[in-house]
Amino acid sequence: QKEVEQNSGPLSVPEGAIASLNCTYSDRVSQSFFWYRQYSGKSPELIMSIYSNGDKEDGRFTAQLNKASQYVSLLIRDSQPSDSATYLCAVRSGTGGGNKLTFGTGTQLKVEL
Amino acid sequence: DGGITQSPKYLFRKEGQNVTLSCEQNLNHDAMYWYRQDPGQGLRLIYYSQIVNDFQKGDIAEGYSVSREKKESFPLTVTSAQKNPTAFYLCASIPRQANYGYTFGSGTRLTVV
């Protein structure tokens, strides 16, 4: 069983629509959750962090966390063509050392004109 | 400007050859990480180090070696024992015990020729 799962996509949305990206994780003691955006050929860029249940908003991005159901999601409002990228979900466990992040395989988002 | 510098950006390796990827940071971060990214497989942890002169294996350490002689530097050697080294290699860092996302370098794309 994969520790962090994402639908690989591609997820296609029209410009101006809301894009919804989902991620589930298996380690119940996970404490910290992150969303990275990665353009083709580039390194990942951190766009959102969330640590407690509920919603966290930053501009057009909203991260949602539900620890009981072990899922975290990212909503992108008013999607733009520049949002077309792969979005990686990353999880930090509460156990073990090293402050390591475990990544999902990413969801490819395509925003169409 | 503070950041993580990876070099070279592109690297070509012949069969049976060892190559070393450089990762240097001026962020004064204690912890550094090496990940490998293959298409469709997300990021997988190779090695990490939380302090100078100490490092631990990640999930896919076979065929790789590292050193941490200075806080700023965490080079990765891809040895001839790594049978499938073609991938995108990413270095990341974070202050030790900090609970936020990594800062990534720009990556090194390694190709076997």
GROMACS .gro file of C-alpha atoms in nm:
model
  226
    1GLN     CA    1   0.000   0.000   0.000
    2LYS     CA    2   0.137   0.338  -0.100
    3GLU     CA    3   0.187   0.575   0.191
    4VAL     CA    4   0.065   0.884   0.005
    5GLU     CA    5  -0.175   0.841  -0.285
    6GLN     CA    6  -0.284   1.082  -0.553
    7ASN     CA    7  -0.473   1.040  -0.877
    8SER     CA    8  -0.215   1.088  -1.152
    9GLY     CA    9  -0.459   1.264  -1.384
   10PRO     CA   10  -0.446   1.452  -1.605
   11LEU     CA   11  -0.717   1.664  -1.448
   12SER     CA   12  -0.850   1.906  -1.708
   13VAL     CA   13  -1.047   2.215  -1.606
   14PRO     CA   14  -1.154   2.520  -1.808
   15GLU     CA   15  -1.000   2.857  -1.735
   16GLY     CA   16  -1.177   3.029  -1.446
   17ALA     CA   17  -1.309   2.706  -1.294
   18ILE     CA   18  -1.220   2.551  -0.958
   19ALA     CA   19  -0.964   2.271  -0.968
   20SER     CA   20  -0.987   2.014  -0.689
   21LEU     CA   21  -0.687   1.794  -0.613
   22ASN     CA   22  -0.701   1.512  -0.360
   23CYS     CA   23  -0.452   1.314  -0.157
   24THR     CA   24  -0.489   1.030   0.094
   25TYR     CA   25  -0.228   0.902   0.336
   26SER     CA   26  -0.188   0.584   0.535
   27ASP     CA   27   0.007   0.688   0.848
   28ARG     CA   28  -0.245   0.795   1.110
   29VAL     CA   29   0.015   0.980   1.315
   30SER     CA   30   0.108   1.214   1.029
   31GLN     CA   31   0.127   1.569   1.153
   32SER     CA   32   0.215   1.802   0.869
   33PHE     CA   33   0.091   1.824   0.513
   34PHE     CA   34   0.222   2.015   0.216
   35TRP     CA   35   0.132   2.089  -0.144
   36TYR     CA   36   0.404   2.151  -0.400
   37ARG     CA   37   0.366   2.272  -0.757
   38GLN     CA   38   0.610   2.138  -1.014
   39TYR     CA   39   0.638   2.268  -1.367
   40SER     CA   40   0.779   2.033  -1.629
   41GLY     CA   41   1.157   2.003  -1.595
   42LYS     CA   42   1.168   2.219  -1.283
   43SER     CA   43   1.202   2.148  -0.911
   44PRO     CA   44   0.899   2.146  -0.677
   45GLU     CA   45   0.784   2.475  -0.525
   46LEU     CA   46   0.602   2.482  -0.191
   47ILE     CA   47   0.261   2.650  -0.225
   48MET     CA   48   0.064   2.543   0.084
   49SER     CA   49   0.119   2.394   0.428
   50ILE     CA   50  -0.152   2.272   0.665
   51TYR     CA   51  -0.121   2.126   1.013
   52SER     CA   52  -0.468   2.111   1.169
   53ASN     CA   53  -0.812   1.998   1.058
   54GLY     CA   54  -1.014   2.239   0.851
   55ASP     CA   55  -0.943   2.485   0.574
   56LYS     CA   56  -0.648   2.715   0.516
   57GLU     CA   57  -0.672   2.980   0.248
   58ASP     CA   58  -0.393   3.169   0.071
   59GLY     CA   59  -0.499   3.375  -0.225
   60ARG     CA   60  -0.660   3.148  -0.486
   61PHE     CA   61  -0.545   2.835  -0.302
   62THR     CA   62  -0.729   2.654  -0.022
   63ALA     CA   63  -0.591   2.349   0.153
   64GLN     CA   64  -0.832   2.122   0.339
   65LEU     CA   65  -0.733   1.861   0.597
   66ASN     CA   66  -0.940   1.583   0.750
   67LYS     CA   67  -0.724   1.370   0.978
   68ALA     CA   68  -1.007   1.134   1.071
   69SER     CA   69  -1.053   1.039   0.706
   70GLN     CA   70  -0.682   1.073   0.632
   71TYR     CA   71  -0.716   1.300   0.334
   72VAL     CA   72  -0.590   1.638   0.233
   73SER     CA   73  -0.705   1.839  -0.066
   74LEU     CA   74  -0.609   2.149  -0.259
   75LEU     CA   75  -0.861   2.377  -0.426
   76ILE     CA   76  -0.749   2.628  -0.687
   77ARG     CA   77  -1.008   2.895  -0.758
   78ASP     CA   78  -1.026   3.093  -1.084
   79SER     CA   79  -0.782   2.850  -1.248
   80GLN     CA   80  -0.539   3.005  -1.494
   81PRO     CA   81  -0.334   2.845  -1.773
   82SER     CA   82  -0.025   2.923  -1.563
   83ASP     CA   83  -0.161   2.681  -1.301
   84SER     CA   84  -0.101   2.393  -1.543
   85ALA     CA   85   0.158   2.182  -1.365
   86THR     CA   86   0.195   1.868  -1.155
   87TYR     CA   87   0.086   1.905  -0.793
   88LEU     CA   88   0.263   1.693  -0.534
   89CYS     CA   89   0.118   1.609  -0.195
   90ALA     CA   90   0.374   1.555   0.083
   91VAL     CA   91   0.326   1.425   0.435
   92ARG     CA   92   0.547   1.437   0.742
   93SER     CA   93   0.497   1.158   0.990
   94GLY     CA   94   0.484   1.219   1.361
   95THR     CA   95   0.704   0.918   1.432
   96GLY     CA   96   1.062   0.837   1.353
   97GLY     CA   97   1.349   1.072   1.297
   98GLY     CA   98   1.481   1.281   1.019
   99ASN     CA   99   1.191   1.520   0.963
  100LYS     CA  100   1.139   1.340   0.635
  101LEU     CA  101   0.865   1.408   0.385
  102THR     CA  102   0.690   1.131   0.194
  103PHE     CA  103   0.558   1.236  -0.145
  104GLY     CA  104   0.272   1.119  -0.359
  105THR     CA  105   0.325   1.060  -0.729
  106GLY     CA  106   0.155   1.387  -0.820
  107THR     CA  107  -0.155   1.495  -1.011
  108GLN     CA  108  -0.113   1.664  -1.346
  109LEU     CA  109  -0.343   1.963  -1.385
  110LYS     CA  110  -0.426   2.112  -1.723
  111VAL     CA  111  -0.613   2.441  -1.739
  112GLU     CA  112  -0.768   2.485  -2.081
  113LEU     CA  113  -0.851   2.814  -2.252
  114ASP     CA  114   2.044   3.558  -0.180
  115GLY     CA  115   2.001   3.242   0.026
  116GLY     CA  116   1.924   2.918  -0.145
  117ILE     CA  117   2.031   2.573  -0.255
  118THR     CA  118   2.260   2.530  -0.553
  119GLN     CA  119   2.278   2.201  -0.738
  120SER     CA  120   2.533   2.135  -1.007
  121PRO     CA  121   2.564   2.040  -1.278
  122LYS     CA  122   2.218   2.091  -1.424
  123TYR     CA  123   2.271   1.808  -1.673
  124LEU     CA  124   2.509   1.514  -1.631
  125PHE     CA  125   2.588   1.222  -1.857
  126ARG     CA  126   2.733   0.901  -1.721
  127LYS     CA  127   2.893   0.617  -1.906
  128GLU     CA  128   2.835   0.259  -1.802
  129GLY     CA  129   3.053   0.162  -1.504
  130GLN     CA  130   3.140   0.519  -1.412
  131ASN     CA  131   3.091   0.691  -1.077
  132VAL     CA  132   2.960   1.047  -1.084
  133THR     CA  133   2.912   1.303  -0.808
  134LEU     CA  134   2.627   1.551  -0.785
  135SER     CA  135   2.689   1.868  -0.590
  136CYS     CA  136   2.447   2.029  -0.343
  137GLU     CA  137   2.544   2.348  -0.157
  138GLN     CA  138   2.320   2.564   0.063
  139ASN     CA  139   2.376   2.899   0.233
  140LEU     CA  140   2.057   2.889   0.439
  141ASN     CA  141   2.231   2.767   0.754
  142HIS     CA  142   2.004   2.461   0.749
  143ASP     CA  143   2.109   2.156   0.951
  144ALA     CA  144   1.915   1.889   0.765
  145MET     CA  145   1.970   1.801   0.400
  146TYR     CA  146   1.806   1.542   0.177
  147TRP     CA  147   1.854   1.374  -0.159
  148TYR     CA  148   1.554   1.256  -0.359
  149ARG     CA  149   1.525   1.087  -0.693
  150GLN     CA  150   1.232   1.150  -0.926
  151ASP     CA  151   1.131   0.914  -1.205
  152PRO     CA  152   0.831   0.967  -1.433
  153GLY     CA  153   0.514   0.848  -1.262
  154GLN     CA  154   0.689   0.754  -0.938
  155GLY     CA  155   0.704   1.076  -0.744
  156LEU     CA  156   1.001   1.159  -0.523
  157ARG     CA  157   1.185   0.882  -0.345
  158LEU     CA  158   1.430   0.944  -0.061
  159ILE     CA  159   1.789   0.831  -0.118
  160TYR     CA  160   1.985   0.966   0.182
  161TYR     CA  161   1.947   1.235   0.442
  162SER     CA  162   2.163   1.407   0.701
  163GLN     CA  163   2.056   1.600   1.008
  164ILE     CA  164   2.400   1.712   1.128
  165VAL     CA  165   2.756   1.726   1.004
  166ASN     CA  166   2.937   1.392   0.985
  167ASP     CA  167   2.615   1.197   1.018
  168PHE     CA  168   2.374   1.063   0.755
  169GLN     CA  169   2.110   0.792   0.718
  170LYS     CA  170   1.986   0.576   0.434
  171GLY     CA  171   1.651   0.650   0.283
  172ASP     CA  172   1.424   0.413   0.095
  173ILE     CA  173   1.647   0.359  -0.211
  174ALA     CA  174   2.008   0.402  -0.092
  175GLU     CA  175   2.157   0.105  -0.280
  176GLY     CA  176   2.410   0.218  -0.540
  177TYR     CA  177   2.450   0.565  -0.387
  178SER     CA  178   2.685   0.719  -0.132
  179VAL     CA  179   2.700   1.057   0.043
  180SER     CA  180   2.921   1.259   0.274
  181ARG     CA  181   2.851   1.550   0.507
  182GLU     CA  182   3.184   1.706   0.600
  183LYS     CA  183   3.048   2.061   0.606
  184LYS     CA  184   2.711   2.198   0.707
  185GLU     CA  185   2.673   2.369   0.371
  186SER     CA  186   2.751   2.073   0.149
  187PHE     CA  187   2.590   1.731   0.090
  188PRO     CA  188   2.729   1.569  -0.227
  189LEU     CA  189   2.574   1.254  -0.372
  190THR     CA  190   2.781   0.995  -0.557
  191VAL     CA  191   2.603   0.766  -0.800
  192THR     CA  192   2.817   0.454  -0.817
  193SER     CA  193   2.845   0.191  -1.088
  194ALA     CA  194   2.639  -0.036  -0.862
  195GLN     CA  195   2.331   0.174  -0.938
  196LYS     CA  196   2.194  -0.008  -1.240
  197ASN     CA  197   1.930   0.240  -1.343
  198PRO     CA  198   2.059   0.587  -1.254
  199THR     CA  199   1.881   0.788  -1.522
  200ALA     CA  200   1.654   1.023  -1.326
  201PHE     CA  201   1.602   1.377  -1.197
  202TYR     CA  202   1.789   1.426  -0.867
  203LEU     CA  203   1.669   1.682  -0.615
  204CYS     CA  204   1.846   1.814  -0.307
  205ALA     CA  205   1.648   1.976  -0.026
  206SER     CA  206   1.716   2.130   0.312
  207ILE     CA  207   1.538   2.246   0.625
  208PRO     CA  208   1.640   2.364   0.972
  209ARG     CA  209   1.663   2.065   1.204
  210GLN     CA  210   1.330   1.988   1.375
  211ALA     CA  211   1.156   2.263   1.181
  212ASN     CA  212   0.802   2.168   1.093
  213TYR     CA  213   0.765   2.323   0.751
  214GLY     CA  214   0.826   2.224   0.395
  215TYR     CA  215   1.161   2.173   0.230
  216THR     CA  216   1.346   2.421   0.018
  217PHE     CA  217   1.454   2.242  -0.301
  218GLY     CA  218   1.747   2.303  -0.530
  219SER     CA  219   1.693   2.330  -0.905
  220GLY     CA  220   1.785   1.965  -0.964
  221THR     CA  221   2.033   1.763  -1.168
  222ARG     CA  222   1.916   1.552  -1.460
  223LEU     CA  223   2.139   1.245  -1.493
  224THR     CA  224   2.141   1.036  -1.809
  225VAL     CA  225   2.330   0.716  -1.879
  226VAL     CA  226   2.486   0.712  -2.226
   0.00000   0.00000   0.00000
